[in-house]
CSV table of C-alpha atoms and ligand atoms in Angstrom, one decimal:
chain,number,residue,atom,x,y,z
Q,1,MET,CA,39.2,154.1,41.6
Q,2,ARG,CA,41.5,152.3,39.2
Q,3,ILE,CA,45.2,151.9,39.3
Q,4,GLY,CA,46.2,149.7,36.4
Q,5,ASP,CA,43.8,146.8,36.5
Q,6,ARG,CA,43.0,147.1,40.2
Q,7,ASP,CA,40.4,149.1,42.0
Q,8,PHE,CA,41.6,151.0,45.1
Q,9,ARG,CA,40.4,153.3,47.8
Q,10,SER,CA,43.0,155.6,49.3
Q,11,ILE,CA,42.5,154.1,52.8
Q,12,TRP,CA,41.1,150.7,54.0
Q,13,PRO,CA,41.1,148.4,57.0
Q,14,GLY,CA,43.9,145.8,56.9
Q,15,GLU,CA,42.7,142.2,56.3
Q,16,ASP,CA,43.8,141.0,59.7
Q,17,GLY,CA,41.9,143.9,61.3
Q,18,ASP,CA,44.8,145.2,63.4
Q,19,CYS,CA,45.9,148.0,61.1
Q,20,VAL,CA,44.6,150.4,58.5
Q,21,GLU,CA,46.3,150.6,55.2
Q,22,ILE,CA,46.9,153.6,53.0
Q,23,ILE,CA,48.5,154.5,49.7
Q,24,ASP,CA,51.7,156.4,50.6
Q,25,GLN,CA,51.1,159.3,48.3
Q,26,THR,CA,54.7,160.7,48.8
Q,27,LYS,CA,55.8,157.8,46.6
Q,28,LEU,CA,53.4,158.4,43.7
Q,29,PRO,CA,53.5,158.6,40.7
Q,30,HIS,CA,56.8,156.7,40.6
Q,31,ALA,CA,55.9,153.8,43.0
Q,32,LEU,CA,52.7,152.4,44.4
Q,33,GLU,CA,53.6,151.7,48.1
Q,34,ILE,CA,51.1,150.6,50.7
Q,35,ALA,CA,51.8,151.7,54.3
Q,36,ARG,CA,50.4,150.0,57.4
Q,37,LEU,CA,49.2,152.2,60.2
Q,38,THR,CA,49.1,150.3,63.5
Q,39,ARG,CA,49.0,153.0,66.1
Q,40,LEU,CA,48.1,156.6,66.8
Q,41,ASP,CA,51.5,158.0,66.0
Q,42,ASP,CA,51.6,156.2,62.6
Q,43,ALA,CA,48.3,158.0,61.7
Q,44,ALA,CA,49.6,161.4,63.0
Q,45,LYS,CA,52.8,161.0,61.0
Q,46,ALA,CA,50.9,160.0,57.8
Q,47,ILE,CA,48.9,163.2,58.0
Q,48,ALA,CA,51.7,165.5,59.0
Q,49,ASP,CA,54.1,164.2,56.4
Q,50,MET,CA,51.4,164.1,53.7
Q,51,TRP,CA,51.5,160.3,53.1
Q,52,VAL,CA,47.8,161.0,53.0
Q,53,ARG,CA,46.4,164.5,52.2
Q,54,GLY,CA,43.3,166.2,51.1
Q,55,ALA,CA,40.6,167.3,53.5
Q,56,PRO,CA,38.3,164.3,53.4
Q,57,LEU,CA,41.1,161.8,53.5
Q,58,ILE,CA,42.8,163.6,56.4
Q,59,GLY,CA,39.5,163.3,58.2
Q,60,ALA,CA,39.2,159.6,57.4
Q,61,THR,CA,42.8,158.9,58.5
Q,62,ALA,CA,42.2,160.8,61.8
Q,63,ALA,CA,39.1,158.8,62.5
Q,64,TYR,CA,41.1,155.6,62.1
Q,65,GLY,CA,43.9,157.1,64.2
Q,66,MET,CA,41.4,157.6,67.0
Q,67,ALA,CA,40.3,154.0,66.6
Q,68,LEU,CA,43.9,152.7,66.7
Q,69,ALA,CA,44.6,154.8,69.9
Q,70,LEU,CA,41.5,153.5,71.7
Q,71,ARG,CA,42.6,149.9,70.9
Q,72,SER,CA,45.6,150.4,73.1
Q,73,ASP,CA,43.9,152.6,75.7
Q,74,PRO,CA,40.2,153.4,75.6
Q,75,SER,CA,40.3,155.7,78.7
Q,76,ASP,CA,39.1,159.3,78.6
Q,77,ALA,CA,42.6,160.5,79.0
Q,78,ALA,CA,43.8,158.5,76.0
Q,79,LEU,CA,40.9,159.7,73.9
Q,80,GLY,CA,41.8,163.3,74.7
Q,81,HIS,CA,45.5,162.7,73.9
Q,82,ALA,CA,44.6,161.1,70.6
Q,83,TYR,CA,42.3,164.0,69.7
Q,84,ASP,CA,45.0,166.6,70.5
Q,85,THR,CA,47.8,164.6,68.8
Q,86,LEU,CA,45.8,164.3,65.6
Q,87,HIS,CA,44.4,167.8,65.7
Q,88,ALA,CA,47.9,169.2,65.9
Q,89,THR,CA,49.0,167.6,62.6
Q,90,ARG,CA,47.7,170.2,60.1
Q,91,PRO,CA,45.8,173.4,60.8
Q,92,THR,CA,43.8,174.2,57.7
Q,93,ALA,CA,41.6,171.4,56.5
Q,94,ILE,CA,38.4,171.5,58.6
Q,95,ASN,CA,37.6,167.9,58.0
Q,96,LEU,CA,40.3,167.0,60.5
Q,97,ARG,CA,38.4,168.7,63.4
Q,98,TRP,CA,35.1,167.6,62.0
Q,99,ALA,CA,36.2,163.9,62.0
Q,100,LEU,CA,37.8,164.1,65.4
Q,101,ASP,CA,34.8,165.8,66.9
Q,102,ARG,CA,32.5,163.2,65.4
Q,103,VAL,CA,34.5,160.3,66.8
Q,104,ARG,CA,34.9,161.9,70.3
Q,105,GLN,CA,31.2,162.7,70.4
Q,106,GLU,CA,29.9,159.3,69.2
Q,107,VAL,CA,32.5,157.1,71.0
Q,108,GLY,CA,33.3,159.1,74.1
Q,109,ARG,CA,29.9,158.6,75.6
Q,110,LEU,CA,30.2,154.8,75.4
Q,111,PRO,CA,31.4,152.5,78.1
Q,112,VAL,CA,35.2,152.2,78.0
Q,113,SER,CA,35.0,148.6,77.0
Q,114,ASP,CA,32.9,149.4,73.9
Q,115,ARG,CA,35.0,152.2,72.5
Q,116,ALA,CA,37.7,150.6,70.5
Q,117,GLN,CA,35.3,148.5,68.3
Q,118,ALA,CA,32.8,151.4,68.1
Q,119,ALA,CA,35.6,153.7,66.8
Q,120,TRP,CA,36.8,151.2,64.3
Q,121,THR,CA,33.2,150.6,63.0
Q,122,LEU,CA,32.6,154.4,62.9
Q,123,ALA,CA,35.8,155.1,61.0
Q,124,ALA,CA,34.8,152.5,58.4
Q,125,ARG,CA,31.4,154.0,58.1
Q,126,MET,CA,32.8,157.5,57.7
Q,127,CYS,CA,34.9,156.2,54.8
Q,128,ASP,CA,31.9,154.6,53.1
Q,129,GLU,CA,29.9,157.8,53.6
Q,130,ASP,CA,32.7,159.9,52.1
Q,131,ALA,CA,32.8,157.7,49.0
Q,132,ALA,CA,29.0,157.9,48.6
Q,133,THR,CA,29.1,161.7,49.2
Q,134,ASN,CA,31.7,162.3,46.6
Q,135,ARG,CA,29.8,160.1,44.1
Q,136,GLN,CA,26.8,162.4,44.6
Q,137,ILE,CA,29.0,165.5,44.2
Q,138,GLY,CA,30.0,164.0,40.9
Q,139,GLU,CA,26.4,163.6,39.8
Q,140,ASN,CA,25.6,167.2,40.8
Q,141,GLY,CA,28.7,168.6,39.1
Q,142,LEU,CA,28.1,166.5,36.0
Q,143,ALA,CA,25.1,168.6,35.1
Q,144,LEU,CA,27.4,171.6,34.8
Q,145,ILE,CA,29.7,169.7,32.4
Q,146,GLU,CA,26.7,168.4,30.4
Q,147,ALA,CA,25.3,172.0,29.9
Q,148,ILE,CA,28.7,173.1,28.5
Q,149,ALA,CA,28.9,169.9,26.3
Q,150,ARG,CA,25.6,170.7,24.7
Q,151,GLU,CA,27.1,173.9,23.3
Q,152,LYS,CA,30.0,172.1,21.8
Q,153,SER,CA,30.4,170.6,18.3
Q,154,PRO,CA,30.2,166.8,18.3
Q,155,GLY,CA,33.5,165.4,19.7
Q,156,GLU,CA,34.8,168.8,20.8
Q,157,PRO,CA,35.8,168.3,24.4
Q,158,VAL,CA,34.7,170.3,27.4
Q,159,ASN,CA,38.0,171.8,28.8
Q,160,VAL,CA,38.2,171.8,32.6
Q,161,LEU,CA,41.0,173.3,34.6
Q,162,THR,CA,41.7,172.0,38.1
Q,163,HIS,CA,44.3,172.9,40.7
Q,164,CYS,CA,46.2,170.6,43.0
Q,165,ASN,CA,44.6,167.2,43.7
Q,166,ALA,CA,41.0,167.1,44.7
Q,167,GLY,CA,40.7,163.7,43.3
Q,168,TRP,CA,40.0,160.3,44.7
Q,169,LEU,CA,43.5,160.4,46.3
Q,170,ALA,CA,42.4,163.4,48.3
Q,171,THR,CA,39.3,161.6,49.6
Q,172,VAL,CA,38.4,158.0,50.2
Q,173,ASP,CA,37.1,157.6,46.7
Q,174,TRP,CA,35.9,159.5,43.6
Q,175,GLY,CA,37.3,162.8,44.7
Q,176,THR,CA,35.4,166.1,44.9
Q,177,ALA,CA,36.6,168.2,41.9
Q,178,THR,CA,37.3,165.1,39.8
Q,179,ALA,CA,34.1,163.2,40.5
Q,180,PRO,CA,32.1,165.2,37.9
Q,181,ILE,CA,35.0,164.7,35.5
Q,182,TYR,CA,35.1,160.9,36.0
Q,183,LEU,CA,31.3,160.6,35.6
Q,184,ALA,CA,31.3,162.8,32.4
Q,185,HIS,CA,34.1,160.7,30.9
Q,186,ASP,CA,32.4,157.4,31.9
Q,187,LYS,CA,29.2,158.8,30.3
Q,188,GLY,CA,31.0,159.3,27.0
Q,189,ILE,CA,31.1,163.1,27.2
Q,190,ALA,CA,34.2,164.4,25.4
Q,191,ILE,CA,36.2,166.1,28.2
Q,192,HIS,CA,39.8,167.2,28.7
Q,193,VAL,CA,41.5,168.5,31.8
Q,194,TYR,CA,44.2,171.0,32.2
Q,195,VAL,CA,46.1,169.9,35.3
Q,196,ASP,CA,48.0,172.5,37.3
Q,197,GLU,CA,51.2,171.0,38.4
Q,198,THR,CA,50.7,172.8,41.8
Q,199,ARG,CA,54.0,173.8,43.3
Q,200,PRO,CA,55.6,173.2,45.6
Q,201,ARG,CA,54.5,169.6,46.3
Q,202,ASN,CA,53.2,169.0,42.8
Q,203,GLN,CA,50.0,167.3,43.7
Q,204,GLY,CA,48.7,168.0,40.3
Q,205,ALA,CA,51.7,166.6,38.4
Q,206,GLY,CA,52.1,163.6,40.6
Q,207,LEU,CA,48.6,162.8,41.8
Q,208,THR,CA,45.9,164.3,39.5
Q,209,ALA,CA,47.8,163.4,36.4
Q,210,PHE,CA,48.3,159.9,37.8
Q,211,GLU,CA,44.6,159.5,38.6
Q,212,LEU,CA,43.4,160.8,35.2
Q,213,GLY,CA,45.9,158.7,33.3
Q,214,ASN,CA,44.8,155.6,35.1
Q,215,HIS,CA,41.1,156.4,34.4
Q,216,GLY,CA,41.8,157.2,30.7
Q,217,VAL,CA,40.7,160.8,31.0
Q,218,PRO,CA,42.5,163.1,28.4
Q,219,HIS,CA,44.5,165.7,30.2
Q,220,THR,CA,47.4,168.1,29.8
Q,221,LEU,CA,49.8,169.0,32.6
Q,222,VAL,CA,50.6,172.7,32.7
Q,223,VAL,CA,52.6,175.0,35.0
Q,224,ASP,CA,50.7,176.8,37.6
Q,225,ASN,CA,51.2,180.1,35.9
Q,226,ALA,CA,49.7,179.0,32.5
Q,227,GLY,CA,46.0,179.1,33.7
Q,228,GLY,CA,45.5,182.8,32.9
Q,229,HIS,CA,46.9,182.5,29.4
Q,230,LEU,CA,44.7,179.4,28.7
Q,231,MET,CA,41.6,181.3,29.8
Q,232,GLN,CA,42.5,184.5,27.8
Q,233,HIS,CA,42.6,182.3,24.7
Q,234,GLY,CA,39.3,180.6,25.4
Q,235,MET,CA,40.9,177.2,26.1
Q,236,VAL,CA,39.1,176.7,29.5
Q,237,ASP,CA,35.4,176.2,29.7
Q,238,LEU,CA,35.2,175.6,33.4
Q,239,CYS,CA,37.4,175.6,36.5
Q,240,ILE,CA,36.6,173.0,39.3
Q,241,VAL,CA,38.8,173.0,42.4
Q,242,GLY,CA,38.5,171.4,45.8
Q,243,SER,CA,38.4,173.0,49.2
Q,244,ASP,CA,40.0,172.4,52.5
Q,245,ARG,CA,37.7,174.7,54.4
Q,246,THR,CA,34.7,176.7,53.0
Q,247,THR,CA,33.2,179.4,55.3
Q,248,ALA,CA,29.5,180.0,56.1
Q,249,ARG,CA,29.4,182.7,53.5
Q,250,GLY,CA,31.1,180.7,50.8
Q,251,ASP,CA,34.8,181.8,50.9
Q,252,VAL,CA,36.9,178.9,49.7
Q,253,CYS,CA,40.2,178.0,51.3
Q,254,ASN,CA,42.2,175.7,49.0
Q,255,LYS,CA,45.7,175.0,47.8
Q,256,ILE,CA,47.9,178.0,47.3
Q,257,GLY,CA,47.4,179.5,43.8
Q,258,THR,CA,43.6,178.8,43.8
Q,259,TYR,CA,42.8,182.5,44.4
Q,260,LEU,CA,44.9,183.5,41.4
Q,261,LYS,CA,43.0,181.0,39.2
Q,262,ALA,CA,39.8,182.5,40.4
Q,263,LEU,CA,40.9,186.0,39.5
Q,264,ALA,CA,41.9,184.9,36.0
Q,265,ALA,CA,38.6,183.1,35.6
Q,266,ARG,CA,36.6,186.1,36.6
Q,267,ASP,CA,38.6,188.4,34.3
Q,268,ASN,CA,37.9,186.0,31.4
Q,269,GLY,CA,34.3,185.1,32.2
Q,270,VAL,CA,35.2,181.4,33.0
Q,271,PRO,CA,32.9,179.7,35.5
Q,272,PHE,CA,34.8,178.9,38.7
Q,273,TYR,CA,33.4,176.2,41.0
Q,274,ALA,CA,34.5,174.6,44.2
Q,275,ALA,CA,33.4,171.0,44.9
Q,276,LEU,CA,33.2,170.0,48.5
Q,277,PRO,CA,31.2,167.9,50.9
Q,278,VAL,CA,29.3,169.7,53.7
Q,279,SER,CA,31.9,168.3,56.1
Q,280,THR,CA,34.3,170.9,54.6
Q,281,VAL,CA,32.1,173.8,55.5
Q,282,ASP,CA,33.2,175.6,58.7
Q,283,TRP,CA,29.9,177.1,59.9
Q,284,THR,CA,31.7,179.0,62.7
Q,285,VAL,CA,33.8,181.1,60.2
Q,286,ARG,CA,32.5,183.8,57.8
Q,287,ASP,CA,35.5,185.8,56.6
Q,288,GLY,CA,38.0,183.2,55.3
Q,289,VAL,CA,40.8,185.6,54.6
Q,290,ALA,CA,40.7,186.9,58.1
Q,291,GLU,CA,39.9,183.8,60.0
Q,292,ILE,CA,41.2,180.6,58.4
Q,293,PRO,CA,44.6,179.5,59.7
Q,294,ILE,CA,46.9,179.1,56.7
Q,295,GLU,CA,49.4,176.3,57.1
Q,296,GLN,CA,53.1,177.2,56.6
Q,297,ARG,CA,55.2,174.2,55.7
Q,298,GLY,CA,58.9,173.7,55.7
Q,299,GLY,CA,61.0,175.7,53.2
Q,300,GLU,CA,62.6,172.6,51.8
Q,301,GLU,CA,59.4,171.8,50.0
Q,302,VAL,CA,60.1,175.0,47.9
Q,303,SER,CA,63.9,175.0,47.8
Q,304,HIS,CA,64.0,171.4,46.6
Q,305,VAL,CA,62.1,169.2,44.2
Q,306,VAL,CA,61.6,165.4,44.3
Q,307,GLY,CA,61.5,163.5,41.0
Q,308,MET,CA,62.8,160.5,39.1
Q,309,SER,CA,66.2,160.9,37.4
Q,310,ASP,CA,66.8,159.7,33.8
Q,311,HIS,CA,68.4,156.7,35.5
Q,312,GLY,CA,65.2,155.8,37.2
Q,313,VAL,CA,66.2,156.9,40.7
Q,314,VAL,CA,63.9,159.0,42.8
Q,315,GLU,CA,66.0,161.9,44.1
Q,316,ARG,CA,65.6,165.2,45.8
Q,317,VAL,CA,67.5,168.1,44.3
Q,318,ARG,CA,68.0,171.7,45.4
Q,319,ILE,CA,66.8,174.4,43.1
Q,320,ALA,CA,67.5,177.5,45.2
Q,321,PRO,CA,70.7,178.9,46.8
Q,322,GLU,CA,71.3,177.5,50.3
Q,323,THR,CA,71.4,181.0,51.7
Q,324,THR,CA,68.0,182.0,50.3
Q,325,PRO,CA,65.2,182.3,52.9
Q,326,VAL,CA,62.0,180.5,51.9
Q,327,ALA,CA,58.3,181.1,52.7
Q,328,ASN,CA,55.9,178.2,52.0
Q,329,TYR,CA,52.3,179.1,52.4
Q,330,ALA,CA,50.3,176.0,51.7
Q,331,PHE,CA,46.8,177.5,51.1
Q,332,ASP,CA,45.0,180.7,50.1
Q,333,VAL,CA,41.4,181.9,50.3
Q,334,THR,CA,39.2,182.7,47.4
Q,335,PRO,CA,36.5,185.2,48.4
Q,336,ALA,CA,32.9,184.0,47.6
Q,337,ARG,CA,32.5,186.9,45.2
Q,338,LEU,CA,34.9,185.1,42.8
Q,339,VAL,CA,33.2,181.7,43.2
Q,340,SER,CA,30.5,180.8,40.6
Q,341,GLY,CA,29.1,178.1,42.8
Q,342,LEU,CA,29.6,175.3,45.3
Q,343,ILE,CA,29.1,171.7,44.1
Q,344,THR,CA,28.0,169.7,47.1
Q,345,GLU,CA,26.3,166.4,47.8
Q,346,ARG,CA,23.0,168.1,48.1
Q,347,GLY,CA,23.3,170.1,44.9
Q,348,VAL,CA,25.0,173.2,43.4
Q,349,CYS,CA,24.5,176.4,45.3
Q,350,GLU,CA,25.6,180.0,45.2
Q,351,ALA,CA,28.7,180.7,47.2
Q,352,SER,CA,26.8,182.6,49.9
Q,353,GLU,CA,25.2,182.3,53.3
Q,354,ALA,CA,21.8,182.0,51.6
Q,355,GLY,CA,23.1,179.4,49.1
Q,356,LEU,CA,24.5,177.2,51.8
Q,357,ALA,CA,21.5,177.7,54.1
Q,358,ALA,CA,19.2,176.6,51.3
Q,359,LEU,CA,20.9,173.3,50.9
Q,360,PHE,CA,21.8,172.7,54.5
Q,361,PRO,CA,19.2,174.5,56.6
Q,362,GLU,CA,19.6,172.3,59.6
Q,363,LEU,CA,23.3,173.2,59.8
Q,364,ALA,CA,23.0,176.9,59.0
Q,365,ARG,CA,20.3,177.2,61.7
Q,366,LYS,CA,22.6,175.7,64.4
Q,367,GLN,CA,25.0,178.6,63.9
Q,368,ALA,CA,22.3,181.3,63.7
Y,401,LIG,C1,39.3,167.3,48.4
Y,401,LIG,S1,40.3,168.3,49.4
Y,401,LIG,C2,41.6,168.5,48.4
Y,401,LIG,C3,42.5,169.7,48.7
Y,401,LIG,O1,43.5,169.3,49.7
Y,401,LIG,C4,44.8,169.7,49.1
Y,401,LIG,O2,45.7,170.1,50.0
Y,401,LIG,P1,46.8,169.1,50.6
Y,401,LIG,O3,47.3,168.3,49.4
Y,401,LIG,O4,47.9,170.1,51.1
Y,401,LIG,O5,46.2,168.3,51.7
Y,401,LIG,C5,44.4,170.8,48.1
Y,401,LIG,O6,44.1,172.0,48.8
Y,401,LIG,C6,43.2,170.2,47.5
Y,401,LIG,O7,42.4,171.0,46.7
């Protein structure tokens, strides 16, 4: 997608072919810095420290991490070590395991001499697939926005609320929750987005607002706790969020605070959708609240904030007493009963076992 007058993906192979390049998202929105990943530990650090984040992008980075590892040592032992190292970076987004399993399965069966190139080619293909998948999610979600737009007066925008960043920066391109928004905007449909700042790492304020601003999509940044008020006053027509892991029965694990938005949406009759590729469905899990591991990150993400001072210096400042204990839960689970539907690359379905099985029978059957 666009940043200024240039088109970007969030991750791409370096020109000299010996590295993979990423946008270091910890520097946005204040600086656009490109980081070069040249070995396994670079990829692991980029995921763990959230230089890259978002389920699909975590998966894509992990795939390239495996490829970088196999370049230095294509042995079975090295493949296993790379898998374990990358898998240990973050526990919640299922795309990480999905991507690692796919690389290990497709490349591990090859002769050792073929593995490095095969892994590199596969990682690139997975990135292209992700971009195409998200574009299709956009087409399928666009229909929801168009249906609302038809009920509006000419020029009156469809108001969408989104949480965290499920944009092109959370994927290889297009995003999941934002893909329908971009397509609606590009089609000339009047649309406006309420962007949850999304404490504590502020992916909404720093990433979603950055994306929408660069694409020219009207948007308003709001504090996380404003969503209920906006919905009570009829200011939100539709909620679209991303997912880090959706269960076989349609429970949606996403950034902390998503569940509260879903509760407010239900109480106010606002449609609440999750947009996700099928690679984000964990078919082995049904009860998301009971079974999905919720990442707990360092307390400093809550007790401090990072921003640019009035003097143009990016600084980190403390906002809580030094003696205050901190809990930093990074995700929560929205039960399927609160989800109006799932927007996938194969269409929009009910957040249920039957809904997912109808769109992905071959995958649902495997788990039966
Ligand atoms: C399209 S997945 C986006 C998903 O990932 C984010 O989490 P994080 O920034 O911690 O990786 C958030 O839950 C987004 O909705």
